[in-house]
Coordinates of C-alpha atoms in Angstrom, one line a residue:
X14 CA 0.0 0.0 -0.1
X15 CA 1.6 3.3 -1.1
X16 CA 2.0 6.7 0.9
X17 CA -0.8 9.0 0.1
X18 CA -0.1 12.4 -1.3
X19 CA 0.0 14.0 2.5
X20 CA 2.5 10.9 3.8
X21 CA 4.8 11.8 0.8
X22 CA 5.0 15.1 1.6
X23 CA 5.6 14.4 5.5
X24 CA 8.3 12.3 4.4
X25 CA 9.9 15.1 2.0
X26 CA 9.7 17.6 4.9
X27 CA 11.2 15.1 7.1
X28 CA 14.3 14.0 5.2
X29 CA 14.7 18.1 3.9
X30 CA 14.6 19.0 7.5
X31 CA 17.8 20.8 9.0
X32 CA 17.3 19.9 12.5
X33 CA 17.7 16.3 10.9
X34 CA 21.7 17.0 9.8
X35 CA 21.6 19.3 13.1
X36 CA 21.0 15.8 15.4
X37 CA 23.5 13.8 12.6
X38 CA 26.6 16.7 13.6
X39 CA 24.9 16.3 17.0
X40 CA 25.6 12.3 16.9
X41 CA 29.0 13.0 15.3
X42 CA 30.5 15.2 17.6
X43 CA 29.8 18.7 16.1
X44 CA 28.5 21.6 18.4
X45 CA 28.3 25.4 17.5
X46 CA 30.3 27.9 19.1
X47 CA 28.7 31.0 19.8
X48 CA 30.1 34.3 18.2
X49 CA 31.5 35.6 21.1
X50 CA 33.1 32.2 21.8
X51 CA 35.3 32.1 19.3
X52 CA 36.6 35.8 19.6
X53 CA 37.1 34.5 23.3
X54 CA 35.4 37.7 24.9
X55 CA 32.8 36.6 27.1
X56 CA 32.7 35.5 30.8
X57 CA 34.0 32.4 32.6
X58 CA 30.9 31.6 34.2
X59 CA 29.6 31.8 30.0
X60 CA 32.1 30.1 29.2
X61 CA 31.2 27.2 32.0
X62 CA 27.4 27.6 31.9
X63 CA 27.9 26.3 27.2
X64 CA 30.2 23.4 28.5
X65 CA 27.9 22.5 30.6
X66 CA 25.1 22.4 28.4
X67 CA 27.3 20.7 25.8
X68 CA 28.1 18.0 28.4
X69 CA 24.0 17.0 29.0
X70 CA 23.4 16.5 25.3
X71 CA 21.4 19.3 25.2
X72 CA 19.8 19.7 21.7
X73 CA 17.8 22.9 22.6
X74 CA 19.3 25.1 20.5
X75 CA 18.8 23.3 17.3
X76 CA 15.4 22.9 17.9
X77 CA 14.8 26.6 18.4
X78 CA 13.6 26.0 22.0
X79 CA 14.5 28.2 25.2
X80 CA 17.0 27.4 27.7
X81 CA 15.8 24.1 29.2
X82 CA 14.7 24.2 32.4
X83 CA 16.4 22.1 35.4
X84 CA 15.4 20.7 38.4
X85 CA 17.4 21.0 41.7
X86 CA 18.8 17.6 42.3
X87 CA 19.8 17.0 46.3
X88 CA 22.9 15.3 46.1
X89 CA 26.1 17.6 45.6
X90 CA 25.1 21.0 43.7
X91 CA 23.6 18.2 40.5
X92 CA 21.4 19.8 38.2
X93 CA 19.4 17.4 35.9
X94 CA 18.7 18.5 32.2
X95 CA 15.9 18.8 30.3
X96 CA 16.8 14.5 29.0
X97 CA 16.8 13.5 33.0
X98 CA 20.9 13.1 32.1
X99 CA 22.4 14.7 35.6
X100 CA 25.6 16.9 35.1
X101 CA 27.5 18.9 37.8
X102 CA 27.1 22.3 38.8
X103 CA 30.1 24.8 39.5
X104 CA 29.3 24.2 42.9
X105 CA 30.6 20.7 42.6
X106 CA 33.7 19.8 40.6
X107 CA 32.7 22.1 38.1
X108 CA 35.8 23.7 37.1
X109 CA 37.4 19.8 36.8
X110 CA 34.9 19.0 34.4
X111 CA 34.9 22.2 32.4
X112 CA 39.0 21.8 31.7
X113 CA 38.6 18.1 30.7
X114 CA 35.8 19.3 28.1
X115 CA 38.4 21.7 26.6
X116 CA 40.9 18.9 26.9
X117 CA 38.3 16.6 25.2
X118 CA 37.0 19.3 22.6
X119 CA 38.3 20.9 19.6
X120 CA 37.6 24.1 18.3
X121 CA 37.7 24.7 14.7
X122 CA 37.3 27.0 11.4
X123 CA 35.1 25.3 8.6
X124 CA 37.4 24.0 6.4
X125 CA 37.3 26.4 3.2
X126 CA 35.8 30.0 2.8
X127 CA 33.1 30.9 1.4
X128 CA 33.6 31.3 -2.1
X129 CA 31.1 34.1 -2.9
X130 CA 32.0 36.6 0.6
X131 CA 35.1 34.6 2.1
X132 CA 32.9 34.2 5.2
X133 CA 34.7 32.3 7.6
X134 CA 34.1 33.7 11.3
X135 CA 32.4 31.0 12.7
X136 CA 34.0 28.5 14.8
X137 CA 32.9 24.8 16.1
X138 CA 33.7 22.4 18.4
X139 CA 34.9 19.1 17.1
X140 CA 34.3 16.4 20.2
X141 CA 35.3 12.7 17.4
X142 CA 38.5 14.0 15.7
X143 CA 38.5 10.6 14.2
X144 CA 35.2 10.8 12.0
X145 CA 36.3 14.6 12.0
X146 CA 38.8 13.4 9.7
X147 CA 37.2 10.6 8.1
X148 CA 34.8 12.5 6.9
X149 CA 37.1 15.4 5.5
X150 CA 38.6 12.7 3.8
X151 CA 34.5 11.9 2.6
X152 CA 34.3 15.0 1.1
X153 CA 37.7 15.6 -0.8
X154 CA 36.5 12.2 -2.7
X155 CA 34.6 14.8 -4.5
X156 CA 36.6 17.9 -5.1
X157 CA 39.3 19.0 -7.3
X158 CA 41.8 18.4 -5.7
X159 CA 40.9 14.3 -6.0
X160 CA 39.5 14.8 -9.8
X161 CA 43.6 16.4 -10.5
X162 CA 45.1 13.9 -8.7
X163 CA 43.0 10.2 -9.0
X164 CA 42.1 10.3 -13.2
X165 CA 45.8 11.2 -14.0
X166 CA 46.9 8.3 -11.7
X167 CA 44.2 6.0 -13.1
X168 CA 45.2 6.7 -16.9
X169 CA 48.8 6.5 -16.2
X170 CA 49.4 3.8 -14.4
X171 CA 46.4 1.3 -14.4
X172 CA 44.0 1.4 -17.4
X173 CA 43.6 4.3 -20.1
X174 CA 40.7 2.3 -21.4
X175 CA 38.8 2.5 -18.3
X176 CA 39.9 5.8 -17.5
X177 CA 38.5 7.2 -20.6
X178 CA 35.0 5.5 -20.0
X179 CA 34.9 6.6 -16.6
X180 CA 35.5 10.2 -17.2
X181 CA 32.6 9.9 -19.7
X182 CA 30.6 9.4 -17.5
X183 CA 31.9 11.7 -15.0
X184 CA 31.2 14.7 -17.2
X185 CA 27.4 13.4 -17.7
X186 CA 27.0 13.1 -14.6
X187 CA 28.4 16.6 -13.0
X188 CA 26.5 18.2 -16.0
X189 CA 23.2 17.3 -15.2
X190 CA 23.4 17.6 -11.6
X191 CA 25.2 21.0 -11.6
X192 CA 22.1 22.0 -14.2
X193 CA 19.2 20.5 -12.0
X194 CA 20.4 22.1 -8.8
X195 CA 20.0 26.0 -11.0
X196 CA 16.8 25.1 -12.2
X197 CA 15.5 23.9 -8.7
X198 CA 17.7 26.2 -7.0
X199 CA 16.7 24.5 -3.5
X200 CA 18.7 26.2 -0.6
X201 CA 21.4 24.6 1.7
X202 CA 20.6 23.0 5.6
X203 CA 19.4 26.9 7.3
X204 CA 22.7 27.4 10.1
X205 CA 21.3 27.7 12.5
X206 CA 20.7 24.9 13.6
X207 CA 23.3 23.2 10.9
X208 CA 27.2 24.0 11.3
X209 CA 28.9 24.8 8.6
X210 CA 31.7 22.9 8.7
X211 CA 32.5 23.8 5.0
X212 CA 31.3 27.2 3.3
X213 CA 33.2 27.1 -0.1
X214 CA 30.2 25.7 -1.7
X215 CA 27.3 27.6 0.7
X216 CA 26.9 29.9 -2.4
X217 CA 25.3 26.5 -4.8
X218 CA 22.0 25.6 -4.3
X219 CA 21.6 22.3 -2.9
X220 CA 19.4 20.5 -4.5
X221 CA 20.8 17.4 -5.8
X222 CA 24.3 16.7 -3.9
X223 CA 26.8 16.8 -6.6
X224 CA 29.4 15.0 -4.2
X225 CA 26.3 12.2 -3.8
X226 CA 26.4 11.6 -7.4
X227 CA 29.8 11.2 -8.0
X228 CA 30.2 9.6 -4.8
X229 CA 27.6 7.3 -6.5
X230 CA 28.8 7.6 -10.1
X231 CA 32.7 7.2 -9.7
X232 CA 33.2 4.1 -7.6
X233 CA 30.3 1.8 -9.0
X234 CA 31.3 2.7 -12.6
X235 CA 35.0 1.6 -11.9
X236 CA 33.3 -1.5 -10.4
X237 CA 31.2 -1.9 -13.3
X238 CA 33.8 -1.7 -15.8
X239 CA 36.5 -3.5 -14.1
X240 CA 34.6 -6.4 -13.0
X241 CA 35.6 -9.2 -15.6
X242 CA 38.2 -7.0 -17.3
X243 CA 40.7 -7.6 -13.9
X244 CA 40.7 -10.2 -11.7
X245 CA 39.5 -9.6 -8.0
X246 CA 36.3 -11.0 -5.7
X247 CA 33.4 -9.7 -6.9
X248 CA 32.5 -8.7 -3.3
X249 CA 35.2 -6.7 -2.7
X250 CA 34.6 -4.6 -5.8
X251 CA 31.1 -4.3 -3.7
X252 CA 32.3 -3.4 -0.4
X253 CA 34.8 -1.0 -2.0
X254 CA 32.4 0.3 -3.8
X255 CA 29.8 1.0 -1.9
X256 CA 32.1 1.8 1.5
X257 CA 33.2 4.5 -1.1
X258 CA 29.8 5.5 -1.9
X259 CA 28.5 5.8 1.9
X260 CA 31.8 7.6 3.2
X261 CA 30.6 10.8 0.7
X262 CA 27.0 10.8 1.3
X263 CA 28.0 11.3 4.8
X264 CA 30.2 13.5 4.5
X265 CA 28.0 15.7 3.1
X266 CA 25.7 15.9 6.2
X267 CA 28.1 15.7 8.4
X268 CA 29.7 19.5 7.0
X269 CA 26.5 20.6 6.9
X270 CA 26.5 21.1 3.1
X271 CA 23.2 19.3 2.0
X272 CA 20.0 17.8 3.6
X273 CA 19.1 14.2 3.8
X274 CA 16.7 14.7 0.9
X275 CA 19.4 16.4 -1.1
X276 CA 22.0 13.4 -0.5
X277 CA 19.0 10.4 -1.7
X278 CA 18.3 12.5 -4.6
X279 CA 22.0 12.7 -6.0
X280 CA 22.4 8.8 -5.4
X281 CA 19.2 8.5 -7.2
X282 CA 19.7 10.7 -9.9
X283 CA 23.3 8.6 -10.5
X284 CA 22.0 6.0 -10.7
X285 CA 19.5 6.5 -13.5
X286 CA 21.9 8.1 -15.5
X287 CA 24.4 5.1 -15.0
X288 CA 21.4 2.6 -16.4
X289 CA 21.3 5.2 -19.3
X290 CA 25.3 6.4 -20.5
X291 CA 26.8 2.7 -19.1
X292 CA 25.4 0.8 -22.6
X293 CA 26.2 3.9 -24.6
X294 CA 29.9 4.0 -23.5
X295 CA 31.0 1.6 -26.0
X296 CA 29.5 3.5 -29.1
X297 CA 30.8 6.7 -27.3
X298 CA 34.5 5.7 -26.8
X299 CA 34.5 4.3 -30.6
X300 CA 33.3 7.4 -31.8
X301 CA 35.6 9.7 -29.8
X302 CA 38.9 7.5 -31.7
X303 CA 37.6 6.8 -34.6
X304 CA 35.1 9.0 -36.3
X305 CA 37.2 11.7 -38.5
X306 CA 35.9 14.6 -37.4
X307 CA 35.7 13.8 -33.8
X308 CA 37.4 16.6 -32.3
X309 CA 35.4 18.9 -33.9
X310 CA 32.2 17.4 -32.8
X311 CA 33.6 17.5 -29.2
X312 CA 34.3 21.1 -28.8
X313 CA 31.2 22.3 -30.3
X314 CA 29.3 20.1 -28.2
X315 CA 30.7 20.8 -25.1
X316 CA 30.7 24.2 -25.6
X317 CA 27.1 24.0 -26.9
X318 CA 26.5 22.3 -23.2
X319 CA 28.6 25.2 -21.2
X320 CA 26.6 28.2 -23.1
X321 CA 23.0 26.3 -22.6
X322 CA 23.1 26.1 -18.8
X323 CA 24.7 28.7 -17.1
X324 CA 21.7 31.1 -17.1
X325 CA 22.2 31.8 -13.2
X326 CA 20.8 35.9 -12.6
X327 CA 23.9 35.9 -9.4
X328 CA 27.2 34.3 -9.1
X329 CA 28.0 30.7 -7.7
X330 CA 30.8 28.2 -7.7
X331 CA 28.7 25.9 -10.0
X332 CA 29.5 28.1 -13.0
X333 CA 32.8 27.8 -13.0
X334 CA 32.7 24.6 -11.6
X335 CA 30.9 23.3 -14.9
X336 CA 33.1 24.9 -17.2
X337 CA 35.7 22.6 -15.7
X338 CA 34.2 19.4 -16.0
X339 CA 32.8 20.1 -19.6
X340 CA 36.5 21.6 -20.3
X341 CA 38.1 18.3 -19.3
X342 CA 36.1 16.1 -20.8
X343 CA 36.3 17.8 -23.9
X344 CA 40.4 17.8 -23.1
X345 CA 40.1 14.1 -22.8
X346 CA 38.1 12.4 -25.6
X347 CA 40.3 15.5 -28.2
X348 CA 42.9 13.8 -26.7
X349 CA 41.9 10.1 -26.6
X350 CA 41.4 10.2 -30.9
X351 CA 45.0 12.0 -31.2
X352 CA 45.7 8.9 -29.4
X353 CA 44.7 7.0 -31.8
X354 CA 46.1 8.3 -34.5
X355 CA 49.6 8.2 -33.5
X356 CA 49.5 4.5 -31.2
X357 CA 49.6 6.2 -28.0
X358 CA 48.2 4.2 -25.2
X359 CA 46.5 1.0 -27.4
X360 CA 44.2 -1.3 -26.0
X361 CA 45.6 -4.2 -25.5
X362 CA 44.1 -7.5 -27.1
X363 CA 40.2 -8.4 -25.9
X364 CA 41.8 -11.9 -25.9
X365 CA 44.3 -11.2 -23.0
X366 CA 41.1 -10.2 -20.4
X367 CA 41.1 -10.4 -18.2
X368 CA 44.1 -9.1 -16.6
X369 CA 45.6 -10.2 -13.8
X370 CA 46.9 -7.4 -10.9
X371 CA 50.6 -7.4 -11.4
X372 CA 52.8 -8.3 -8.3
X373 CA 53.6 -5.1 -6.2
X374 CA 57.2 -4.6 -6.7
X375 CA 59.6 -2.0 -5.3
X376 CA 60.5 -1.2 -9.3
X377 CA 56.7 -1.0 -10.1
X378 CA 56.0 1.5 -7.0
X379 CA 59.0 3.5 -8.0
X380 CA 58.3 3.7 -11.9
X381 CA 54.6 4.5 -10.8
X382 CA 55.4 6.8 -8.3
X383 CA 57.7 9.2 -10.9
X384 CA 55.2 8.6 -13.9
X385 CA 52.9 10.5 -10.7
X386 CA 55.0 13.2 -9.7
X387 CA 56.1 14.4 -13.2
X388 CA 52.7 13.5 -14.7
X389 CA 51.4 15.9 -12.2
X390 CA 54.1 18.8 -12.3
X391 CA 53.4 19.2 -16.0
X392 CA 49.2 19.4 -15.5
X393 CA 49.7 22.1 -12.6
X394 CA 52.2 24.0 -15.1
X395 CA 49.7 23.1 -17.5
X396 CA 47.5 24.9 -15.5
X397 CA 49.0 27.7 -13.8
X398 CA 50.8 29.1 -17.4
X399 CA 47.3 29.1 -18.7
X400 CA 45.3 30.6 -16.1
X401 CA 47.5 33.1 -16.1
X402 CA 47.8 34.1 -19.9
X403 CA 44.0 33.7 -20.3
X404 CA 42.4 35.5 -17.7
X405 CA 44.0 39.1 -19.0
X406 CA 43.9 37.6 -22.0
X407 CA 39.6 37.5 -21.4
X408 CA 39.7 40.3 -19.4
X409 CA 41.3 42.5 -23.3
X410 CA 38.7 40.6 -25.5
X411 CA 35.6 41.9 -23.4
X412 CA 36.7 45.2 -22.5
X413 CA 36.5 44.0 -18.5
X414 CA 38.9 46.4 -15.4
X415 CA 41.6 43.2 -14.8
X416 CA 42.7 45.2 -11.4
X417 CA 40.9 42.7 -9.3
X418 CA 41.6 39.0 -10.6
X419 CA 39.2 37.8 -7.9
X420 CA 36.5 39.7 -8.9
X421 CA 36.6 39.6 -12.8
X422 CA 37.0 35.9 -12.8
X423 CA 33.6 35.7 -11.7
X424 CA 32.5 37.7 -15.0
X425 CA 31.1 35.0 -17.1
X426 CA 32.8 36.6 -20.0
X427 CA 36.2 36.0 -18.4
X428 CA 35.2 32.8 -16.1
X429 CA 33.8 30.7 -19.1
X430 CA 36.8 31.1 -21.3
X431 CA 39.5 31.4 -18.9
X432 CA 38.1 27.9 -17.2
X433 CA 37.3 25.9 -20.6
X434 CA 39.9 26.8 -22.1
X435 CA 42.6 25.8 -18.5
X436 CA 41.2 22.5 -17.9
X437 CA 40.7 21.5 -21.7
X438 CA 44.1 21.4 -22.1
X439 CA 44.7 20.1 -18.8
X440 CA 42.7 17.1 -19.7
X441 CA 44.5 17.3 -23.4
X442 CA 47.8 17.4 -21.5
X443 CA 46.8 14.7 -19.3
X444 CA 46.2 11.9 -22.1
X445 CA 48.4 12.8 -24.7
X446 CA 51.6 15.0 -23.8
X447 CA 52.4 13.6 -20.5
X448 CA 52.0 10.1 -22.0
X449 CA 54.5 11.3 -24.7
X450 CA 56.8 12.5 -21.8
X451 CA 56.7 9.2 -20.2
X452 CA 57.9 7.6 -23.5
X453 CA 60.7 9.9 -24.0
X454 CA 61.5 9.7 -20.0
X455 CA 61.5 5.4 -20.6
X456 CA 58.7 5.5 -17.7
X457 CA 56.1 3.9 -20.4

């Protein structure tokens, strides 16, 4: 028996409620710190009262209630919080509890400043540093630093065939996710009650979570593309993909960047895209490799997709990220075509399947590390040179003042060309120039 319309509405409201995110953060040991506390300009009594409230596990500030009523307990000056948990008052060992609380809790600022206004003034308490670092790792699995290291490493050291197809899926998943965000325009969870552990993407809309989309698409695409091509246990691959996905999804709740509904929608949306595009990967990859005019079509398609999607009335990180993704995808696809023409990184014959993972030796690790180190240096230099040249050039062409580079980069006439050209060349260099350099250095 299905839910009625009212039941569905209640379920959606429940999953989109920021208080659910705040409760998850509290469960994981994240607590807000008052702005005065962050500046250290409140009295010792106020500090101790705040620590006592944290000790009782009170959720009053997340529900918007008044301070919980306390009834005195005759035992050694203890009082009972609203939830019935006894907490020492300032008359009975309060200083010892406060000192222990300070030693246990770690005050931190958001991991990144807000990309729109540089806001990073708020602080929060981390009571479980293991979860903080674990979920920080999870959220990095959907950021640029991960993409610019993971994809090249896979292309240079593991399997270019799988890497090309993985990037096709990644481009479509991220592009559709970013466009959907800008169409639906649902805000991110409100703060308060949510604690903003990360602020950089706060200028974007929240529905669906593109971190959850990439955190679903990348590991499960890798699983589907490699199982049967490489020899490894099915259960191991499925467990690894599932763990990767769950870690990324939970990290977005921990960071206060998405509601539960945003994350669930991102996972389901990504699965839908995988179902549609996975059967077409062979056709797309063969077209990129063999069709005579593939580079012209690839560049035109990605440019058209970008111009169609950038209709926001205000600036956000969404526009630049989408341009980076489209540029990277176009560069990789064009490099695949050129590699096929010149016989660089040829695909192994199908009769060699399935591949057995090589024995881990010192020589193997050393060569993989050298390839990665040399390649990343080349990519970073490429990005730096093109970024430094394309921004002033775009400003000059479109007659935009370039005295404040940060503000000039937010203009669409500057941001789109510089990001598309820069990351298009980064993608092309990663799959064509760097492997050619490896051949020259005898690192293939």
